[in-house]
mmCIF file of C-alpha atoms (C1' of nucleotides) in Angstrom:
data_model
loop_
_atom_site.group_PDB
_atom_site.id
_atom_site.type_symbol
_atom_site.label_atom_id
_atom_site.label_comp_id
_atom_site.label_asym_id
_atom_site.label_seq_id
_atom_site.Cartn_x
_atom_site.Cartn_y
_atom_site.Cartn_z
ATOM 1 C CA MET A 27 26.408 -5.377 28.315
ATOM 2 C CA ASP A 28 27.788 -7.157 31.365
ATOM 3 C CA GLN A 29 25.848 -9.871 32.950
ATOM 4 C CA LYS A 30 24.847 -7.878 36.031
ATOM 5 C CA THR A 31 23.224 -5.107 33.995
ATOM 6 C CA PHE A 32 21.297 -7.736 32.095
ATOM 7 C CA GLU A 33 20.053 -9.477 35.154
ATOM 8 C CA ASN A 34 19.093 -6.203 36.790
ATOM 9 C CA LYS A 35 17.105 -5.007 33.815
ATOM 10 C CA ALA A 36 15.408 -8.350 33.496
ATOM 11 C CA GLU A 37 14.374 -8.371 37.253
ATOM 12 C CA GLN A 38 13.313 -4.800 37.084
ATOM 13 C CA LEU A 39 10.982 -5.525 34.168
ATOM 14 C CA ASN A 40 9.650 -8.630 35.578
ATOM 15 C CA GLU A 41 8.707 -7.049 38.806
ATOM 16 C CA LYS A 42 6.701 -4.317 36.984
ATOM 17 C CA MET A 43 5.010 -7.002 34.803
ATOM 18 C CA PRO A 44 1.133 -6.731 34.827
ATOM 19 C CA GLU A 45 -1.211 -9.608 33.961
ATOM 20 C CA TYR A 46 -0.999 -8.425 30.313
ATOM 21 C CA CYS A 47 2.469 -8.227 28.692
ATOM 22 C CA PRO A 48 3.095 -4.597 27.693
ATOM 23 C CA ILE A 49 5.776 -5.727 25.259
ATOM 24 C CA THR A 50 3.353 -8.022 23.372
ATOM 25 C CA TYR A 51 0.746 -5.252 23.748
ATOM 26 C CA SER A 52 3.082 -2.795 21.819
ATOM 27 C CA MET A 53 3.779 -5.377 19.219
ATOM 28 C CA SER A 54 0.186 -5.959 18.595
ATOM 29 C CA ILE A 55 -0.281 -2.127 17.911
ATOM 30 C CA ILE A 56 2.725 -1.512 15.674
ATOM 31 C CA GLY A 57 3.455 -5.036 14.475
ATOM 32 C CA SER A 58 1.375 -5.210 11.266
ATOM 33 C CA LYS A 59 3.179 -4.759 7.992
ATOM 34 C CA TRP A 60 2.701 -0.994 7.330
ATOM 35 C CA LYS A 61 2.530 0.546 10.841
ATOM 36 C CA ILE A 62 6.241 1.317 11.182
ATOM 37 C CA PRO A 63 6.753 2.671 7.597
ATOM 38 C CA ILE A 64 3.685 4.911 8.009
ATOM 39 C CA LEU A 65 4.683 6.144 11.482
ATOM 40 C CA TRP A 66 8.284 6.618 10.342
ATOM 41 C CA LYS A 67 7.225 8.872 7.491
ATOM 42 C CA LEU A 68 5.016 10.939 9.793
ATOM 43 C CA ILE A 69 7.919 11.244 12.242
ATOM 44 C CA LEU A 70 10.085 12.749 9.507
ATOM 45 C CA ASP A 71 7.297 14.937 8.240
ATOM 46 C CA ASP A 72 4.128 15.325 10.277
ATOM 47 C CA GLY A 73 0.950 16.402 8.986
ATOM 48 C CA GLN A 74 1.079 14.773 5.534
ATOM 49 C CA HIS A 75 -1.796 14.368 3.157
ATOM 50 C CA TYR A 76 -3.148 10.849 2.278
ATOM 51 C CA ASN A 77 -1.698 10.635 -1.161
ATOM 52 C CA HIS A 78 1.603 12.195 -0.292
ATOM 53 C CA LEU A 79 1.861 9.634 2.574
ATOM 54 C CA LYS A 80 1.140 6.962 0.089
ATOM 55 C CA ARG A 81 3.885 8.108 -2.269
ATOM 56 C CA MET A 82 6.326 8.399 0.600
ATOM 57 C CA VAL A 83 5.648 4.899 2.114
ATOM 58 C CA GLY A 84 5.771 3.307 -1.319
ATOM 59 C CA GLY A 85 4.094 0.038 -2.427
ATOM 60 C CA ILE A 86 1.257 0.341 -0.171
ATOM 61 C CA THR A 87 -2.319 0.072 -1.480
ATOM 62 C CA ASN A 88 -5.375 2.272 -0.752
ATOM 63 C CA THR A 89 -6.975 -0.643 1.238
ATOM 64 C CA MET A 90 -3.978 -1.065 3.489
ATOM 65 C CA LEU A 91 -3.221 2.617 3.957
ATOM 66 C CA THR A 92 -6.733 3.391 4.870
ATOM 67 C CA LYS A 93 -7.067 0.365 7.137
ATOM 68 C CA SER A 94 -3.707 1.167 8.864
ATOM 69 C CA LEU A 95 -4.444 4.826 9.312
ATOM 70 C CA ARG A 96 -7.833 3.981 10.913
ATOM 71 C CA GLU A 97 -6.277 1.688 13.390
ATOM 72 C CA LEU A 98 -3.549 4.121 14.211
ATOM 73 C CA GLU A 99 -6.223 6.695 14.872
ATOM 74 C CA ASP A 100 -8.318 4.358 16.896
ATOM 75 C CA ASP A 101 -5.239 3.420 19.000
ATOM 76 C CA GLY A 102 -4.495 7.040 19.619
ATOM 77 C CA LEU A 103 -1.202 7.353 17.786
ATOM 78 C CA ILE A 104 -2.323 9.731 15.112
ATOM 79 C CA LEU A 105 -4.979 12.372 14.427
ATOM 80 C CA ARG A 106 -6.877 12.876 11.253
ATOM 81 C CA HIS A 107 -7.666 16.385 10.355
ATOM 82 C CA SER A 108 -10.070 17.137 7.560
ATOM 83 C CA ASP A 109 -11.277 20.526 6.429
ATOM 84 C CA GLY A 110 -14.636 20.029 4.872
ATOM 85 C CA THR A 111 -13.616 21.412 1.482
ATOM 86 C CA VAL A 112 -14.279 19.885 -1.971
ATOM 87 C CA PRO A 113 -12.154 18.400 -3.197
ATOM 88 C CA PRO A 114 -11.259 17.015 0.284
ATOM 89 C CA SER A 115 -8.048 17.868 2.059
ATOM 90 C CA VAL A 116 -7.007 15.558 4.894
ATOM 91 C CA THR A 117 -3.802 15.591 6.956
ATOM 92 C CA TYR A 118 -2.466 13.090 9.486
ATOM 93 C CA HIS A 119 -0.657 14.124 12.610
ATOM 94 C CA LEU A 120 1.169 12.204 15.334
ATOM 95 C CA THR A 121 -0.252 12.401 18.889
ATOM 96 C CA ASP A 122 2.070 12.664 21.810
ATOM 97 C CA LEU A 123 1.732 8.942 22.242
ATOM 98 C CA GLY A 124 2.660 8.622 18.590
ATOM 99 C CA LYS A 125 5.751 10.808 18.964
ATOM 100 C CA ASP A 126 6.800 8.786 22.076
ATOM 101 C CA LEU A 127 7.419 5.903 19.797
ATOM 102 C CA VAL A 128 10.662 7.502 18.573
ATOM 103 C CA TYR A 129 12.386 6.258 21.720
ATOM 104 C CA THR A 130 11.284 2.709 21.034
ATOM 105 C CA MET A 131 12.221 3.070 17.324
ATOM 106 C CA GLU A 132 15.637 4.314 18.319
ATOM 107 C CA GLU A 133 16.272 1.059 20.161
ATOM 108 C CA LEU A 134 14.791 -1.011 17.249
ATOM 109 C CA PHE A 135 17.120 1.041 14.887
ATOM 110 C CA ASP A 136 20.236 0.206 17.076
ATOM 111 C CA TRP A 137 19.515 -3.410 17.635
ATOM 112 C CA GLY A 138 18.579 -3.952 13.982
ATOM 113 C CA GLN A 139 21.830 -2.415 12.823
ATOM 114 C CA LYS A 140 23.922 -4.498 15.140
ATOM 115 C CA LEU A 141 22.042 -7.714 14.052
ATOM 116 C CA HIS A 142 22.433 -6.696 10.390
ATOM 117 C CA ALA A 143 26.164 -6.205 10.933
ATOM 118 C CA ALA A 144 26.429 -9.523 12.633
ATOM 119 C CA HIS A 145 24.555 -11.239 9.785
ATOM 120 C CA GLU A 146 26.880 -9.767 7.222
ATOM 121 C CA GLU A 147 30.002 -11.547 8.609
ATOM 122 C CA MET B 5 9.139 14.975 25.402
ATOM 123 C CA ASP B 6 9.373 18.400 24.002
ATOM 124 C CA GLN B 7 9.158 19.089 20.242
ATOM 125 C CA LYS B 8 12.853 19.896 20.111
ATOM 126 C CA THR B 9 13.887 16.543 21.439
ATOM 127 C CA PHE B 10 11.569 14.794 19.183
ATOM 128 C CA GLU B 11 12.947 16.624 16.124
ATOM 129 C CA ASN B 12 16.466 15.954 17.038
ATOM 130 C CA LYS B 13 15.929 12.188 17.493
ATOM 131 C CA ALA B 14 14.047 11.888 14.197
ATOM 132 C CA GLU B 15 16.812 13.795 12.399
ATOM 133 C CA GLN B 16 19.609 11.695 13.989
ATOM 134 C CA LEU B 17 17.952 8.395 13.062
ATOM 135 C CA ASN B 18 17.236 9.684 9.474
ATOM 136 C CA GLU B 19 20.788 10.692 8.943
ATOM 137 C CA LYS B 20 21.980 7.266 9.985
ATOM 138 C CA MET B 21 19.343 5.387 7.862
ATOM 139 C CA PRO B 22 20.928 2.801 5.347
ATOM 140 C CA GLU B 23 19.160 1.503 2.397
ATOM 141 C CA TYR B 24 17.434 -1.224 4.363
ATOM 142 C CA CYS B 25 15.344 0.079 7.514
ATOM 143 C CA PRO B 26 16.866 -1.355 10.617
ATOM 144 C CA ILE B 27 13.615 -0.790 12.511
ATOM 145 C CA THR B 28 11.626 -2.878 9.898
ATOM 146 C CA TYR B 29 14.533 -5.284 9.986
ATOM 147 C CA SER B 30 14.263 -5.762 13.725
ATOM 148 C CA MET B 31 10.491 -6.310 13.432
ATOM 149 C CA SER B 32 10.926 -8.971 10.774
ATOM 150 C CA ILE B 33 13.149 -10.890 13.380
ATOM 151 C CA ILE B 34 11.154 -10.597 16.461
ATOM 152 C CA GLY B 35 7.709 -9.733 15.030
ATOM 153 C CA SER B 36 6.142 -13.167 14.631
ATOM 154 C CA LYS B 37 3.709 -14.351 17.287
ATOM 155 C CA TRP B 38 5.991 -16.351 19.721
ATOM 156 C CA LYS B 39 9.334 -14.783 19.459
ATOM 157 C CA ILE B 40 8.907 -12.167 22.218
ATOM 158 C CA PRO B 41 7.288 -14.653 24.679
ATOM 159 C CA ILE B 42 10.069 -17.179 24.056
ATOM 160 C CA LEU B 43 12.902 -14.624 24.307
ATOM 161 C CA TRP B 44 11.234 -13.152 27.443
ATOM 162 C CA LYS B 45 11.180 -16.540 29.228
ATOM 163 C CA LEU B 46 14.886 -17.019 28.332
ATOM 164 C CA ILE B 47 15.718 -13.560 29.665
ATOM 165 C CA LEU B 48 14.110 -14.477 32.885
ATOM 166 C CA ASP B 49 15.597 -17.908 33.066
ATOM 167 C CA ASP B 50 18.319 -18.732 30.540
ATOM 168 C CA GLY B 51 19.340 -22.309 29.441
ATOM 169 C CA GLN B 52 15.860 -23.873 29.686
ATOM 170 C CA HIS B 53 14.920 -27.204 28.213
ATOM 171 C CA TYR B 54 12.569 -27.648 25.323
ATOM 172 C CA ASN B 55 9.667 -28.907 27.383
ATOM 173 C CA HIS B 56 10.137 -26.591 30.191
ATOM 174 C CA LEU B 57 10.158 -23.663 27.795
ATOM 175 C CA LYS B 58 7.063 -24.927 26.227
ATOM 176 C CA ARG B 59 5.294 -24.996 29.743
ATOM 177 C CA MET B 60 6.671 -21.587 30.565
ATOM 178 C CA VAL B 61 5.445 -19.879 27.339
ATOM 179 C CA GLY B 62 2.070 -21.582 27.545
ATOM 180 C CA GLY B 63 -0.341 -22.256 24.749
ATOM 181 C CA ILE B 64 2.434 -22.844 22.060
ATOM 182 C CA THR B 65 2.413 -25.991 20.002
ATOM 183 C CA ASN B 66 5.437 -28.056 19.247
ATOM 184 C CA THR B 67 5.361 -26.944 15.610
ATOM 185 C CA MET B 68 5.547 -23.271 16.362
ATOM 186 C CA LEU B 69 8.024 -23.720 19.373
ATOM 187 C CA THR B 70 10.435 -25.694 17.136
ATOM 188 C CA LYS B 71 10.001 -23.348 14.198
ATOM 189 C CA SER B 72 10.521 -20.195 16.404
ATOM 190 C CA LEU B 73 13.586 -21.814 18.105
ATOM 191 C CA ARG B 74 15.227 -22.716 14.717
ATOM 192 C CA GLU B 75 14.750 -19.098 13.484
ATOM 193 C CA LEU B 76 16.106 -17.619 16.573
ATOM 194 C CA GLU B 77 18.979 -19.889 16.302
ATOM 195 C CA ASP B 78 19.509 -19.066 12.652
ATOM 196 C CA ASP B 79 19.285 -15.342 13.377
ATOM 197 C CA GLY B 80 22.011 -15.583 16.076
ATOM 198 C CA LEU B 81 19.727 -14.811 19.053
ATOM 199 C CA ILE B 82 19.993 -18.046 20.851
ATOM 200 C CA LEU B 83 22.205 -21.113 20.990
ATOM 201 C CA ARG B 84 21.094 -24.707 21.116
ATOM 202 C CA HIS B 85 22.999 -27.058 23.282
ATOM 203 C CA SER B 86 22.446 -30.757 23.075
ATOM 204 C CA ASP B 87 24.356 -33.389 24.932
ATOM 205 C CA GLY B 88 24.138 -36.581 22.876
ATOM 206 C CA THR B 89 22.492 -38.623 25.517
ATOM 207 C CA VAL B 90 19.452 -40.893 25.155
ATOM 208 C CA PRO B 91 16.851 -39.718 26.185
ATOM 209 C CA PRO B 92 18.060 -36.386 24.643
ATOM 210 C CA SER B 93 18.645 -33.317 26.823
ATOM 211 C CA VAL B 94 18.679 -29.956 24.998
ATOM 212 C CA THR B 95 18.949 -26.417 26.440
ATOM 213 C CA TYR B 96 18.543 -23.099 24.831
ATOM 214 C CA HIS B 97 20.695 -20.032 25.744
ATOM 215 C CA LEU B 98 20.686 -16.413 24.738
ATOM 216 C CA THR B 99 23.573 -15.080 22.807
ATOM 217 C CA ASP B 100 24.978 -11.593 23.473
ATOM 218 C CA LEU B 101 22.694 -10.358 20.579
ATOM 219 C CA GLY B 102 19.781 -11.957 22.281
ATOM 220 C CA LYS B 103 20.493 -10.443 25.614
ATOM 221 C CA ASP B 104 20.870 -6.936 23.928
ATOM 222 C CA LEU B 105 17.285 -7.090 23.123
ATOM 223 C CA VAL B 106 16.457 -6.337 26.736
ATOM 224 C CA TYR B 107 16.997 -2.646 26.066
ATOM 225 C CA THR B 108 14.597 -2.763 23.138
ATOM 226 C CA MET B 109 12.111 -4.632 25.209
ATOM 227 C CA GLU B 110 12.404 -2.098 27.943
ATOM 228 C CA GLU B 111 11.210 0.530 25.644
ATOM 229 C CA LEU B 112 8.546 -1.602 24.218
ATOM 230 C CA PHE B 113 7.516 -2.314 27.794
ATOM 231 C CA ASP B 114 7.332 1.327 28.833
ATOM 232 C CA TRP B 115 5.494 2.529 25.742
ATOM 233 C CA GLY B 116 3.075 -0.349 25.879
ATOM 234 C CA GLN B 117 2.234 0.526 29.526
ATOM 235 C CA LYS B 118 1.741 4.163 28.698
ATOM 236 C CA LEU B 119 -0.568 3.181 25.767
ATOM 237 C CA HIS B 120 -2.417 0.958 27.848
ATOM 238 C CA ALA B 121 -3.046 3.344 30.488
ATOM 239 C CA ALA B 122 -4.176 5.750 27.837
ATOM 240 C CA HIS B 123 -6.586 3.313 26.326
ATOM 241 C CA GLU B 124 -8.196 2.588 29.892
ATOM 242 C CA GLU B 125 -9.395 6.205 30.232
ATOM 243 C "C1'" DC C 18 12.610 -36.040 25.771
ATOM 244 C "C1'" DG C 19 12.553 -33.314 22.004
ATOM 245 C "C1'" DG C 20 11.113 -33.141 18.294
ATOM 246 C "C1'" DA C 21 9.394 -34.010 12.520
ATOM 247 C "C1'" DA C 22 5.729 -34.603 9.041
ATOM 248 C "C1'" DT C 23 1.461 -33.587 7.152
ATOM 249 C "C1'" DC C 24 -2.648 -31.150 6.451
ATOM 250 C "C1'" DC C 25 -5.775 -27.439 7.036
ATOM 251 C "C1'" DT C 26 -7.874 -23.021 8.326
ATOM 252 C "C1'" DG C 27 -8.637 -18.250 9.249
ATOM 253 C "C1'" DA C 28 -6.519 -13.706 9.216
ATOM 254 C "C1'" DT C 29 -3.736 -10.540 6.705
ATOM 255 C "C1'" DT C 30 -2.650 -8.491 2.635
ATOM 256 C "C1'" DG C 31 -3.144 -7.521 -2.278
ATOM 257 C "C1'" DA C 32 -5.507 -6.373 -6.955
ATOM 258 C "C1'" DT C 33 -8.841 -4.044 -9.309
ATOM 259 C "C1'" DA C 34 -12.360 -1.030 -10.191
ATOM 260 C "C1'" DC C 35 -15.172 2.579 -8.830
ATOM 261 C "C1'" DT C 36 -16.967 7.220 -6.381
ATOM 262 C "C1'" DG C 37 -18.543 11.909 -3.820
ATOM 263 C "C1'" DC D 5 -8.294 14.173 -3.306
ATOM 264 C "C1'" DA D 6 -9.185 10.729 -0.421
ATOM 265 C "C1'" DG D 7 -10.990 7.301 -0.077
ATOM 266 C "C1'" DT D 8 -14.834 2.424 -0.746
ATOM 267 C "C1'" DA D 9 -16.220 -2.028 -2.261
ATOM 268 C "C1'" DT D 10 -15.322 -6.565 -3.894
ATOM 269 C "C1'" DC D 11 -12.735 -10.304 -4.584
ATOM 270 C "C1'" DA D 12 -8.621 -13.123 -4.737
ATOM 271 C "C1'" DA D 13 -4.346 -14.830 -3.078
ATOM 272 C "C1'" DT D 14 -1.042 -15.748 0.475
ATOM 273 C "C1'" DC D 15 0.655 -17.158 4.433
ATOM 274 C "C1'" DA D 16 1.287 -17.520 9.317
ATOM 275 C "C1'" DG D 17 -0.193 -20.272 12.572
ATOM 276 C "C1'" DG D 18 -2.724 -24.436 14.520
ATOM 277 C "C1'" DA D 19 -4.320 -29.558 14.869
ATOM 278 C "C1'" DT D 20 -3.018 -34.009 14.679
ATOM 279 C "C1'" DT D 21 -0.217 -37.796 14.284
ATOM 280 C "C1'" DC D 22 4.009 -40.055 14.706
ATOM 281 C "C1'" DC D 23 9.327 -41.094 15.792
ATOM 282 C "C1'" DG D 24 14.271 -42.233 17.547
#
DNA sequence: CGGAATCCTGATTGATACTG
DNA sequence: CAGTATCAATCAGGATTCCG
């Protein structure tokens, strides 16, 4: 990226900046330990069941999975669908807002890879 | 975003996925409380002095500013320049890797704004 | 001016056991 | 199957003080 492009982008963002910082706001929503792993698994395979999701994410406890799913639901990134059967069957689905995150993740992916390559040298 | 675009992006990213997750990796670098605020101020005005940066960020303690700056330096996002004078004069500058973050921040910005608007309803 | 050293607290996360 | 309920540990971050 040349210096001009960098400065233009910085200025563009700064002009649009509200009182709250949208960047920090995003981080507060997806920044806790398990949010990205959960959302990523839902991006790859939407509509998963609780226990399947738990196996896919790997290493997460019930406490944290439940807590994270509730927060994601409250923030409007996923929807919880339960049919009322016994034994229960619950699936989790991305909302449009949740799916939009794939753009952000793409940038985080590319930058992370670049950084990782730099750190390997 | 239509469903096709979403699925294509997901598949593209999944195919490129290494053993480590670059998304999670990025988050581990910029996810702690003060990283984004510090980097943002440097994006707006590169080459700031320690105390000026402290005032610009606002609310940060010496402990956390120093710690964050050291980590950003170790991770290759900023450079610390000190002339050897007394009293000391130290400035912090973004590296190219640090400047590249402006793309990621742009996405976090846009998504955060969208989310905030949705939460206001 | 640009920090370092120490101590301390509260929030985040984890472990374990249990349930409709 | 899809969670809840406690309790324990950890750890990031903050407060305070001091220094070359």
